[in-house]
Amino acid sequence: MPPKKKEKETEQSPLYLGRFGTSLKIGIVGVPNVGKSTFFNVLCKQSIPAENFPFCTIDPNESRVAVPDDRFDWLCDHFKPPSKVPAYLQVVDIAGLVKGASEGAGLGNAFLSHIKACDAIFSMMRVFDDPDVTHVDGEVDPIRDTETIFQELRMKDIAYLTDNIEKVHKIVARMGDKDKAAKNEYETMLKARELLQEGKDVRKCTWSNKEIEALNKHLLLTSKPVIYLINMSEKDYIKKKGKWLMKIKQYLDEADPGAMMIPFSGALEQRLLDDPDNAKTFLEENKTQSNLNKIIVQGYKTLGLQYFFTVGTDEVRAWTIQKYTKAPQAAGKIHSDMERGFIKAVVSTQSTGIPGNRVRTFCYGKIRWESNPRPVTQSYSIFSTVLSPQYLDEADPGAMMIPFSGALEQRLLDDPDNAKTFLEENKTQSNLNKIIVQGYKTLGLQYFF
């Protein structure tokens, strides 16, 4: 008898820096008067003050914006449900930081605590010149501003680690090698402080899984992922030129390799928001486009989030899950019974759009059954989950379970002339008769002729 094949190991979810959850937020960070509040207003369609003086914003402003997705729009147009629930990006407008913020300058301690409550950072870099909008340091220099921001974040992390290293050291000194978790945490904190003192951000360094577990207890400011937003004048953005763009690109290639940099124009976005009737015409005439949708999508991805859809005539909903969430746990977001009873899902790895009807959607792209608890990815469309017989054996022993397809039965009802041919070609059958008979018997009824 040949030896049994080893079952394939399920794909392991990698650890990454940051909080675990789906209620995550991204904060807009920068020095004063670089366009943070203007950007927040146009992004979230708000009207918070955006004035020409430092610290116009003191308390953080928080809002949410729907994540744009053509697939969601198509599903809403197709099913026309009364309830439409997209995925949302939570955004926080944080007051401007100045040099010395880590020591309390410019209400810095309060502002830094607002950053700590966020899970990722939109780093706002001003490259526009405007005599009506004064810069806190006198002249525009986005590289200097960015270095100021992240130096303050490093200094705050160093101060935090210095305070907490001593506390963990006492536990290690008392417990020795008995408390391996405390020892790992202590060594990781020492390593992190040393790297920060060398001018390196935590997120840019390489960490083992054990070190990541230790760091995630502290959620350091420099461990948060960053997207750099380049706030240009309307004129430069339309021309796609500016004296700072290449300098910033070269700076980031050296200081933060692989970082995402997205140019946009707060002035242009404000114009489009103020005059929506002529927005499309203006963009076409100037051969340009808004970059807000890209910023929203990339901000959402930077938080390590993704989503899947449930659809029907009553509701189309996007369910937010964390990246690397496996299919049973994703199903559990809808209802815990779906996770306990999960057995397999129909998965389509379609890359673009959704075809014209439900049947074609099912047949589009590469379709496969998945019973392995693989992670869900953003490109997957999961069409169904199936209740496990093992779950019913435990929850309701002896219960009858009858699978059927409402979509199939509707097809047969709509096209009775071709129903028999369709069933024969697909080697399947309707289960309605079985459901009717078993329903009759369940009522304790029988009959005679």
Coordinates of C-alpha atoms in Angstrom, one line a residue:
M1 CA 0.0 0.0 0.0
P2 CA 1.6 3.3 -1.0
P3 CA 2.3 5.8 1.8
K4 CA -0.2 8.5 2.3
K5 CA 0.6 11.8 0.7
K6 CA 1.5 14.6 3.2
E7 CA -1.2 17.2 3.3
K8 CA -0.1 20.5 2.1
E9 CA 0.7 22.9 4.9
T10 CA -1.8 25.8 5.0
E11 CA -0.3 29.2 4.2
Q12 CA 0.9 31.0 7.3
S13 CA -0.1 34.6 7.9
P14 CA 3.0 36.7 8.4
L15 CA 3.3 39.0 11.4
Y16 CA 3.6 42.7 10.8
L17 CA 4.1 45.8 12.9
G18 CA 0.9 47.4 14.2
R19 CA -2.4 46.8 15.9
F20 CA -4.5 43.8 14.9
G21 CA -8.1 44.7 14.0
T22 CA -10.3 46.4 11.4
S23 CA -11.1 49.6 13.2
L24 CA -7.9 51.2 12.1
K25 CA -7.2 54.9 11.4
I26 CA -4.7 56.9 9.3
G27 CA -3.5 60.3 10.5
I28 CA -2.6 63.3 8.5
V29 CA 0.8 64.6 9.8
G30 CA 2.9 67.6 8.9
V31 CA 4.3 70.9 10.1
P32 CA 1.7 73.8 10.3
N33 CA 0.3 75.4 7.2
V34 CA 1.1 72.7 4.7
G35 CA -2.5 71.9 3.7
K36 CA -3.5 69.2 6.2
S37 CA -6.9 70.6 7.0
T38 CA -7.7 71.5 3.4
F39 CA -6.8 68.0 2.4
F40 CA -9.0 66.6 5.2
N41 CA -11.9 68.8 4.1
V42 CA -11.8 67.7 0.4
L43 CA -11.1 64.1 1.2
C44 CA -14.0 63.7 3.7
K45 CA -16.3 66.5 2.3
Q46 CA -16.0 68.4 5.7
S47 CA -15.7 72.1 6.5
I48 CA -13.4 72.3 9.4
P49 CA -11.4 75.6 9.8
A50 CA -8.3 75.8 7.5
E51 CA -6.8 79.2 8.4
N52 CA -3.5 80.9 7.7
F53 CA -1.9 80.6 11.1
P54 CA -0.1 77.8 13.0
F55 CA -2.1 75.5 15.3
C56 CA -5.4 76.4 13.6
T57 CA -6.2 72.8 14.4
I58 CA -5.7 71.8 18.1
D59 CA -8.1 68.9 18.8
P60 CA -7.9 66.2 16.1
N61 CA -10.8 66.0 13.6
E62 CA -11.9 62.5 12.6
S63 CA -14.1 61.4 9.8
R64 CA -14.5 58.5 7.3
V65 CA -14.5 58.3 3.6
A66 CA -15.9 55.5 1.4
V67 CA -13.2 53.5 -0.5
P68 CA -14.0 53.8 -4.2
D69 CA -14.4 50.5 -6.1
D70 CA -16.0 50.0 -9.5
R71 CA -17.0 46.5 -8.5
F72 CA -19.1 47.8 -5.6
D73 CA -20.8 50.4 -7.9
W74 CA -21.6 47.7 -10.4
L75 CA -23.1 45.4 -7.8
C76 CA -25.3 48.3 -6.5
D77 CA -26.4 49.2 -10.0
H78 CA -27.2 45.5 -10.8
F79 CA -29.0 44.5 -7.5
K80 CA -30.4 48.0 -6.7
P81 CA -30.6 47.3 -2.9
P82 CA -32.1 49.8 -0.4
S83 CA -29.0 49.3 1.8
K84 CA -25.5 50.0 0.4
V85 CA -22.5 49.7 2.7
P86 CA -19.1 50.3 1.2
A87 CA -15.7 49.9 2.9
Y88 CA -14.6 53.0 4.8
L89 CA -11.2 54.6 5.5
Q90 CA -11.0 56.3 8.9
V91 CA -9.0 59.6 8.6
V92 CA -7.7 61.9 11.4
D93 CA -6.6 65.5 10.9
I94 CA -3.8 66.1 13.4
A95 CA -2.4 69.5 14.4
G96 CA 0.9 70.6 13.0
L97 CA 4.2 69.5 14.7
V98 CA 7.1 71.9 15.1
K99 CA 10.7 71.4 16.1
G100 CA 10.9 70.5 19.8
A101 CA 7.5 68.8 19.8
S102 CA 8.9 65.8 21.6
E103 CA 9.8 68.1 24.5
G104 CA 6.4 69.8 24.5
A105 CA 7.0 72.7 22.1
G106 CA 3.8 73.9 20.4
L107 CA 1.5 71.5 22.4
G108 CA 3.7 68.8 21.0
N109 CA 3.0 66.1 23.6
A110 CA -0.7 66.3 23.0
F111 CA -0.3 66.2 19.2
L112 CA 2.2 63.2 19.4
S113 CA -0.4 61.3 21.5
H114 CA -2.9 61.8 18.6
I115 CA -0.4 60.2 16.2
K116 CA 0.1 57.3 18.6
A117 CA -3.7 56.6 18.4
C118 CA -3.4 56.2 14.6
D119 CA -2.2 53.1 12.8
A120 CA -0.6 54.7 9.7
I121 CA 0.5 58.2 8.6
F122 CA -0.2 60.4 5.6
S123 CA 2.9 62.6 5.7
M124 CA 1.9 65.9 4.1
M125 CA 4.8 67.7 2.2
R126 CA 4.1 71.2 1.0
V127 CA 5.8 72.2 -2.3
F128 CA 3.5 75.1 -3.3
D129 CA 4.5 78.8 -2.9
D130 CA 1.8 81.1 -1.7
P131 CA 2.5 84.5 -0.1
D132 CA -1.0 84.3 1.5
V133 CA -0.1 81.1 3.3
T134 CA 2.9 81.6 5.6
H135 CA 5.3 78.8 6.4
V136 CA 6.2 78.3 10.0
D137 CA 9.9 78.3 9.1
G138 CA 9.7 81.2 6.7
E139 CA 10.3 79.4 3.4
V140 CA 9.1 76.2 1.8
D141 CA 11.4 73.2 2.1
P142 CA 9.5 69.9 2.2
I143 CA 12.6 67.8 2.9
R144 CA 13.5 69.9 5.9
D145 CA 9.9 69.7 7.1
T146 CA 9.8 65.9 6.8
E147 CA 13.1 65.5 8.6
T148 CA 11.8 67.7 11.4
I149 CA 8.6 65.5 11.7
F150 CA 10.4 62.2 11.8
Q151 CA 13.2 63.4 14.1
E152 CA 10.5 64.4 16.6
L153 CA 8.8 61.0 16.3
R154 CA 12.2 59.3 16.9
M155 CA 12.9 61.4 19.9
K156 CA 9.5 60.6 21.4
D157 CA 10.0 56.9 20.8
I158 CA 13.5 57.0 22.5
A159 CA 12.0 58.8 25.5
Y160 CA 9.2 56.2 25.7
L161 CA 11.5 53.3 25.4
T162 CA 13.9 54.7 28.0
D163 CA 11.1 54.9 30.5
N164 CA 9.8 51.4 29.8
I165 CA 13.0 49.5 29.4
E166 CA 13.7 49.9 33.1
K167 CA 10.3 48.5 34.0
V168 CA 10.8 45.4 31.9
H169 CA 14.4 45.0 33.1
K170 CA 13.1 44.7 36.7
I171 CA 10.9 41.7 35.6
V172 CA 13.8 40.1 33.7
A173 CA 16.2 40.6 36.7
R174 CA 13.6 38.9 39.0
M175 CA 12.5 36.1 36.8
G176 CA 15.7 35.5 34.7
D177 CA 15.3 32.9 31.9
K178 CA 12.0 31.7 33.3
D179 CA 10.1 34.5 31.6
K180 CA 11.3 34.2 28.0
A181 CA 8.7 36.7 26.8
A182 CA 9.9 39.4 29.1
K183 CA 13.5 38.7 28.2
N184 CA 12.7 38.9 24.4
E185 CA 10.8 42.2 25.0
Y186 CA 13.7 43.7 27.0
E187 CA 16.2 42.8 24.3
T188 CA 14.0 44.0 21.5
M189 CA 13.4 47.3 23.2
L190 CA 17.1 47.8 23.7
K191 CA 17.7 47.1 20.0
A192 CA 14.9 49.4 18.9
R193 CA 16.3 52.3 21.1
E194 CA 19.8 51.8 19.7
L195 CA 18.5 51.9 16.1
L196 CA 16.4 55.0 16.8
Q197 CA 19.5 56.7 18.3
E198 CA 21.3 56.0 15.0
G199 CA 18.5 57.9 13.2
K200 CA 16.7 54.8 11.9
D201 CA 12.9 54.4 12.1
V202 CA 11.5 51.2 13.5
R203 CA 9.4 50.4 10.4
K204 CA 12.5 50.5 8.2
C205 CA 14.4 47.8 10.1
T206 CA 14.3 44.1 9.9
W207 CA 12.6 42.2 12.8
S208 CA 11.9 38.6 13.6
N209 CA 8.4 37.4 14.4
K210 CA 9.2 37.3 18.2
E211 CA 10.6 40.9 18.0
I212 CA 7.5 42.1 16.2
E213 CA 5.3 40.5 18.9
A214 CA 7.3 42.5 21.5
L215 CA 7.2 45.7 19.5
N216 CA 3.4 45.5 19.0
K217 CA 2.9 45.8 22.7
H218 CA 4.2 49.4 22.5
L219 CA 3.0 50.7 19.0
L220 CA 5.9 53.0 18.6
L221 CA 5.4 56.2 16.5
T222 CA 8.1 55.3 14.0
S223 CA 6.7 51.7 13.5
K224 CA 3.7 53.1 11.6
P225 CA 3.6 52.8 7.8
V226 CA 3.8 56.1 5.9
I227 CA 2.5 57.4 2.6
Y228 CA 4.0 60.7 1.5
L229 CA 1.5 63.2 0.0
I230 CA 3.1 66.0 -2.1
N231 CA 0.8 69.0 -2.0
M232 CA 1.4 71.0 -5.2
S233 CA 0.0 74.2 -6.6
E234 CA -2.8 73.8 -9.1
K235 CA -0.6 75.1 -11.9
D236 CA 2.3 72.7 -11.2
Y237 CA 0.0 69.7 -10.7
I238 CA -1.7 70.2 -14.1
K239 CA 1.7 70.7 -15.8
K240 CA 3.1 67.6 -13.9
K241 CA 6.2 69.6 -13.1
G242 CA 7.7 71.2 -10.0
K243 CA 11.2 72.1 -8.7
W244 CA 10.8 69.8 -5.7
L245 CA 9.4 66.6 -7.2
M246 CA 12.7 65.1 -8.3
K247 CA 14.5 66.3 -5.1
I248 CA 11.8 64.6 -3.0
K249 CA 12.0 61.4 -5.1
Q250 CA 15.8 61.3 -4.6
Y251 CA 15.5 62.0 -0.9
L252 CA 12.9 59.3 -0.3
D253 CA 14.8 56.7 -2.4
E254 CA 17.7 57.2 0.1
A255 CA 15.8 57.9 3.3
D256 CA 12.8 55.5 2.9
P257 CA 13.4 53.1 0.0
G258 CA 10.2 51.7 -1.5
A259 CA 8.0 54.4 0.2
M260 CA 4.9 55.5 -1.7
M261 CA 4.8 59.1 -2.8
I262 CA 1.5 60.5 -4.3
P263 CA 1.4 64.1 -5.7
F264 CA -1.9 66.0 -5.5
S265 CA -3.1 69.5 -5.4
G266 CA -5.2 70.7 -2.5
A267 CA -6.2 73.8 -4.4
L268 CA -7.3 71.8 -7.4
E269 CA -9.3 69.4 -5.2
Q270 CA -10.9 72.4 -3.4
R271 CA -11.9 73.8 -6.8
L272 CA -13.5 70.5 -7.9
L273 CA -15.4 70.3 -4.6
D274 CA -16.7 73.9 -4.8
D275 CA -17.9 73.5 -8.4
P276 CA -19.0 69.9 -8.9
D277 CA -21.2 70.8 -12.0
N278 CA -18.1 71.9 -14.0
A279 CA -15.5 69.6 -12.4
K280 CA -15.5 67.0 -15.2
T281 CA -15.3 69.7 -17.9
F282 CA -12.4 71.4 -16.1
L283 CA -10.4 68.1 -15.8
E284 CA -11.0 67.2 -19.4
E285 CA -10.0 70.7 -20.7
N286 CA -6.8 70.6 -18.6
K287 CA -6.0 66.9 -19.3
T288 CA -5.6 66.1 -15.7
Q289 CA -7.4 64.1 -13.0
S290 CA -8.0 64.0 -9.2
N291 CA -5.7 61.8 -7.2
L292 CA -8.1 61.5 -4.2
N293 CA -9.3 58.0 -5.1
K294 CA -5.8 56.7 -5.4
I295 CA -4.9 58.3 -2.0
I296 CA -7.9 56.7 -0.4
V297 CA -7.3 53.2 -1.8
Q298 CA -3.6 53.3 -0.9
G299 CA -4.3 54.6 2.5
Y300 CA -6.7 51.7 3.1
K301 CA -4.2 49.2 1.9
T302 CA -1.4 50.7 4.0
L303 CA -3.5 49.9 7.1
G304 CA -3.3 46.2 6.1
L305 CA -7.0 46.1 5.3
Q306 CA -9.0 44.5 2.5
Y307 CA -12.7 43.6 2.0
F308 CA -15.1 41.2 0.4
F309 CA -18.7 41.6 -0.7
T310 CA -22.0 40.1 0.2
V311 CA -24.7 40.9 -2.4
G312 CA -28.4 40.6 -2.8
T313 CA -31.6 42.6 -3.5
D314 CA -31.8 43.7 0.1
E315 CA -28.2 44.8 0.6
V316 CA -24.7 45.1 -1.0
R317 CA -22.1 45.3 1.7
A318 CA -18.3 45.4 1.8
W319 CA -16.9 43.5 4.9
T320 CA -13.6 44.8 6.1
I321 CA -11.0 42.2 7.1
Q322 CA -7.3 42.3 7.8
K323 CA -4.9 41.2 5.2
Y324 CA -4.1 37.5 5.4
T325 CA -7.4 36.7 7.0
K326 CA -8.4 33.1 6.1
A327 CA -11.7 32.4 4.4
P328 CA -13.4 30.8 7.5
Q329 CA -12.6 33.8 9.7
A330 CA -13.7 36.1 6.9
A331 CA -17.0 34.3 6.8
G332 CA -17.2 34.7 10.6
K333 CA -17.3 38.5 10.1
I334 CA -20.8 37.9 8.7
H335 CA -21.9 35.4 11.4
S336 CA -20.0 33.2 13.8
D337 CA -22.0 30.2 12.6
M338 CA -20.6 30.6 9.2
E339 CA -17.0 30.3 10.6
R340 CA -17.9 27.2 12.7
G341 CA -19.7 25.6 9.8
F342 CA -17.3 26.6 7.0
I343 CA -16.3 23.8 4.6
K344 CA -15.4 25.4 1.3
A345 CA -16.0 28.4 -1.0
V346 CA -16.2 29.1 -4.7
V347 CA -13.4 31.5 -5.5
S348 CA -12.8 33.5 -8.7
T349 CA -9.5 35.2 -9.2
Q350 CA -10.8 37.7 -11.7
S351 CA -8.5 40.7 -12.3
T352 CA -10.7 43.4 -13.8
G353 CA -14.4 44.4 -13.5
I354 CA -17.4 42.2 -13.2
P355 CA -19.1 40.8 -16.3
G356 CA -22.7 41.5 -17.3
N357 CA -24.8 39.1 -15.3
R358 CA -24.6 36.7 -12.4
V359 CA -24.1 33.6 -14.5
R360 CA -21.3 35.2 -16.5
T361 CA -19.7 36.4 -13.3
F362 CA -19.6 32.9 -12.0
C363 CA -18.1 31.6 -15.2
Y364 CA -15.6 34.4 -15.6
G365 CA -11.9 33.9 -14.9
K366 CA -10.5 30.9 -13.1
I367 CA -13.1 29.3 -10.8
R368 CA -12.1 26.7 -8.1
W369 CA -13.4 25.2 -4.9
E370 CA -11.3 26.1 -1.8
S371 CA -11.6 23.9 1.2
N372 CA -8.1 24.7 2.6
P373 CA -8.3 27.7 5.0
R374 CA -6.3 29.9 2.6
P375 CA -6.0 33.7 3.2
V376 CA -8.5 35.8 1.3
T377 CA -6.9 38.3 -1.1
Q378 CA -8.3 41.5 -2.6
S379 CA -8.5 40.0 -6.1
Y380 CA -10.7 37.1 -4.9
S381 CA -14.5 37.0 -5.3
I382 CA -15.9 34.4 -2.9
F383 CA -19.3 33.4 -4.2
S384 CA -20.5 31.0 -1.5
T385 CA -19.7 29.3 1.8
V386 CA -21.2 25.9 2.6
L387 CA -22.3 24.7 6.0
S388 CA -20.3 21.7 7.2
P389 CA -22.2 18.5 8.1
Q390 CA -19.8 18.0 11.0
Y391 CA -21.1 21.3 12.5
L392 CA -24.8 20.0 12.4
D393 CA -23.7 16.6 13.8
E394 CA -22.6 18.5 16.9
A395 CA -25.1 21.3 17.0
D396 CA -28.3 19.4 15.9
P397 CA -27.6 15.6 15.8
G398 CA -29.9 13.9 13.3
A399 CA -30.9 17.1 11.6
M400 CA -31.6 16.9 7.9
M401 CA -29.5 19.1 5.6
I402 CA -30.5 19.6 1.9
P403 CA -28.3 21.5 -0.4
F404 CA -29.9 23.4 -3.3
S405 CA -29.3 26.4 -5.6
G406 CA -31.9 29.2 -5.7
A407 CA -30.2 30.6 -8.8
L408 CA -30.4 27.2 -10.6
E409 CA -34.1 26.7 -9.6
Q410 CA -34.9 30.2 -10.9
R411 CA -33.1 29.4 -14.2
L412 CA -35.2 26.3 -14.6
L413 CA -38.4 28.2 -13.8
D414 CA -37.6 31.0 -16.2
D415 CA -36.8 28.6 -19.1
P416 CA -38.9 25.5 -18.7
D417 CA -38.5 24.5 -22.4
N418 CA -34.7 24.0 -22.0
A419 CA -34.7 22.9 -18.3
K420 CA -34.3 19.2 -19.0
T421 CA -31.5 19.7 -21.5
F422 CA -29.6 22.0 -19.1
L423 CA -29.8 19.5 -16.3
E424 CA -28.6 16.7 -18.5
E425 CA -25.7 18.7 -19.9
N426 CA -24.6 19.7 -16.5
K427 CA -25.2 16.2 -14.9
T428 CA -27.2 17.7 -12.1
Q429 CA -30.8 17.8 -10.9
S430 CA -33.3 19.9 -9.0
N431 CA -33.7 19.3 -5.3
L432 CA -37.1 20.9 -4.9
N433 CA -39.0 17.6 -4.9
K434 CA -36.9 16.3 -2.1
I435 CA -37.4 19.5 -0.1
I436 CA -41.2 19.3 -0.6
V437 CA -41.4 15.6 0.4
Q438 CA -39.1 16.0 3.5
G439 CA -41.0 19.1 4.5
Y440 CA -44.3 17.1 4.4
K441 CA -42.8 14.3 6.4
T442 CA -41.3 16.7 9.0
L443 CA -44.9 17.8 9.7
G444 CA -45.7 14.2 10.7
L445 CA -48.1 13.7 7.8
Q446 CA -48.7 10.9 5.4
Y447 CA -51.4 9.9 2.9
F448 CA -53.1 7.0 1.3
F449 CA -54.9 6.6 -2.1

